[in-house]
Amino acid sequence: MARRSSDSPAPEPTDWVTRAADDAIRHAGGDPRDPAVAEQLRAAGTVVTCASGISPSGPIHLGNLREFLTTHFVAEELKRRGVPARHLQSWDDFDRLRKIPEGVDASWATHIGKPLSAVPDPWECHPSWAEHFKAPLRAALAEMGCTMEEVDQTDRYRAGAYTEQVLHAIERRDVVESVLARHRTKQAVPEDASAEEAAALEDSVAEDDEPTQTGDLARFPYKPFCRTCGRDTVTLTSYDDETTDLAYTCDACGDAHVTNVRTQPEGKLVWKVDWPMRWSVEGVNFEPGGVDHASPGSSYTVGKEIVKLYGGRAPSFVGYSFVGVAGMAKMSSSKGGVPTAADALRVLEAPVLRWLYARRQPKQAFTVDLGPEVVRLYDEWDALGRKASNPAKRDAQVLAFERASTTSSAGTLPTPPVVVPFRTLSSIADVTAGSADQISRLVGDLGHEHASVADLEPRLGRAITWTHEFVPEEDRTTVRTSPTASCSPRSASWSARGSTCSSSTCRAPGPTARPTSTASRRWSTACRSWPAGSRSRTSRPTR
């Protein structure tokens, strides 16, 4: 076997992002192997569209984040190559409110069936239900350096942007129904699915194709919202192909109306027609989707045939698996929801959170563990950073590190100028009660020179948050404000360099003190490398 000459350049590492970007270029009519492909696409006026979309019906959790970041990484790879590209984010806020999540007053059930953009915000801090859940994700994505071209589907439908496409689907409704009928098989939840995954699959719109009435209009591809109450709880009674008048009676309020599909944009296409319709209108070249959309008979399978009715073709597709969460049970239950990107960013630096999604193939399921595993995660990240500093070691792992660390719009994302292991910072934060002076002194004693605690950010703030909010209270250190009664000045020496108490009854730790319980050892692994000066405080784990 011929060996590569030591003088020849090492081959460029590749990963799943590389391959997905290649597929997007091919879909757009280019050849990813051609060095001039970027110039060719630009000369043709082609912008490669990488799309993501989500229905803002509740907290946009860490599983949903995979939709955005998968698209983001592919769009970033295209831009890195000089290929004209955009990340198009569709907010499906014209979708109906399906159910009321935990923590919301049950009276809000009267809004079920309305567009998400028309449901009031129960917390009265945003213009609508949809905007309430969009806002925190927008902020989290900005912190992670993600830029998107956003489209609100309420605005598009209400403006009549899809009127011709809606009419075309209605005109070809027999063909549409024949396609849907061939694939109409309900997919069972996998036996090995976790409780979280099963719940997510059961709540998915991917299989949302059940008729709500009988008769000739039972499978009509368009559904209006009631002009009186705003809900989609309607029974269609007639449709005139010539005038495009659609008559209905509302099952909720009892009113009857006639809407003209051509001139009155008061409804939307059903999901399995809506999605492929937008592929053709927006010229989508790449779009990921959850496993619920990728299984046989589900949205993407059906969409590949429906989009042909519009003269288009399905985009290149990557199916991604479930993302679970651990170490946040207490916080999740108190908020009545599921952990979001904003929650995770309180503990993880933005590049670290991005890295969790970049380093794994989309089909690989994984868990974001914000409990004791955070310490190990930061250790891995720091070790990879040291490896990335050596050009000779650049491989697929380093490529994932690079994707996580920089973006085309934000540049290099914030990391601490002075890198101190997270395990060390969290333990110091534990015994100093967040005192900046004490933290700075102890970090310096460990050999990490720094001008001020600002040089330890953003990691220090996250370590403090993790210690105080994610470590169980019984595993934290309690710092006494004064010695115990049995520990007098005569029997103890509390020098700045860490003397130990000589009293036989005092339990304050000396130079070799360690948490003794299994839980404390698990949560306080940073204690392996305490400086002498850190042992002078009267502290001990509480149980």
CSV table of N, CA and C in Angstrom, one decimal, residues 4 10-14 18 77 80 384 387-400 402-403:
chain,number,residue,atom,x,y,z
A,4,ARG,N,1.4,8.1,2.2
A,4,ARG,CA,1.4,9.5,1.9
A,4,ARG,C,2.7,10.1,2.3
A,10,ALA,N,-2.0,16.9,4.7
A,10,ALA,CA,-2.9,15.9,5.2
A,10,ALA,C,-4.3,16.1,4.6
A,11,PRO,N,-5.0,15.1,4.3
A,11,PRO,CA,-6.3,15.2,3.7
A,11,PRO,C,-7.3,16.0,4.7
A,12,GLU,N,-8.1,16.8,4.1
A,12,GLU,CA,-9.1,17.6,4.9
A,12,GLU,C,-10.0,16.6,5.6
A,13,PRO,N,-10.2,16.8,6.9
A,13,PRO,CA,-11.1,15.9,7.7
A,13,PRO,C,-12.6,16.1,7.2
A,14,THR,N,-13.4,15.1,7.3
A,14,THR,CA,-14.8,15.2,6.9
A,14,THR,C,-15.6,14.7,8.1
A,18,THR,N,-20.0,17.8,6.5
A,18,THR,CA,-19.4,17.8,5.2
A,18,THR,C,-20.3,17.1,4.1
A,77,GLU,N,-21.2,25.4,6.9
A,77,GLU,CA,-20.2,24.7,6.1
A,77,GLU,C,-20.2,25.2,4.6
A,80,ARG,N,-18.5,28.5,4.6
A,80,ARG,CA,-17.1,28.3,4.7
A,80,ARG,C,-16.4,28.1,3.4
A,384,LEU,N,-9.9,18.5,24.2
A,384,LEU,CA,-10.0,18.6,22.8
A,384,LEU,C,-9.5,20.0,22.3
A,387,LYS,N,-5.8,19.6,22.0
A,387,LYS,CA,-5.5,18.9,20.7
A,387,LYS,C,-5.7,19.8,19.5
A,388,ALA,N,-6.7,20.6,19.5
A,388,ALA,CA,-7.0,21.5,18.3
A,388,ALA,C,-5.9,22.5,18.1
A,389,SER,N,-5.2,22.8,19.1
A,389,SER,CA,-4.1,23.8,19.0
A,389,SER,C,-2.9,23.3,18.2
A,390,ASN,N,-2.9,22.0,18.0
A,390,ASN,CA,-1.8,21.3,17.2
A,390,ASN,C,-2.3,21.0,15.8
A,391,PRO,N,-1.9,21.8,14.7
A,391,PRO,CA,-2.4,21.5,13.4
A,391,PRO,C,-2.2,20.1,12.9
A,392,ALA,N,-1.1,19.4,13.4
A,392,ALA,CA,-0.8,18.1,12.9
A,392,ALA,C,-1.8,17.1,13.4
A,393,LYS,N,-2.7,17.5,14.4
A,393,LYS,CA,-3.7,16.5,15.0
A,393,LYS,C,-5.1,16.8,14.5
A,394,ARG,N,-5.2,17.6,13.5
A,394,ARG,CA,-6.5,18.0,13.0
A,394,ARG,C,-7.2,16.8,12.3
A,395,ASP,N,-8.3,16.4,12.9
A,395,ASP,CA,-9.1,15.3,12.4
A,395,ASP,C,-10.6,15.6,12.6
A,396,ALA,N,-11.4,14.6,12.5
A,396,ALA,CA,-12.9,14.8,12.5
A,396,ALA,C,-13.3,15.4,13.9
A,397,GLN,N,-12.6,14.9,15.0
A,397,GLN,CA,-12.9,15.5,16.3
A,397,GLN,C,-12.6,16.9,16.4
A,398,VAL,N,-11.5,17.3,15.9
A,398,VAL,CA,-11.1,18.7,15.9
A,398,VAL,C,-12.0,19.5,15.0
A,399,LEU,N,-12.4,19.0,13.9
A,399,LEU,CA,-13.4,19.6,13.0
A,399,LEU,C,-14.7,20.0,13.8
A,400,ALA,N,-15.1,19.0,14.6
A,400,ALA,CA,-16.3,19.3,15.4
A,400,ALA,C,-16.1,20.4,16.4
A,402,GLU,N,-14.0,22.9,15.9
A,402,GLU,CA,-14.0,24.2,15.2
A,402,GLU,C,-15.4,24.6,14.8
A,403,ARG,N,-16.3,23.7,14.4
A,403,ARG,CA,-17.7,24.1,14.1
A,403,ARG,C,-18.4,24.6,15.4
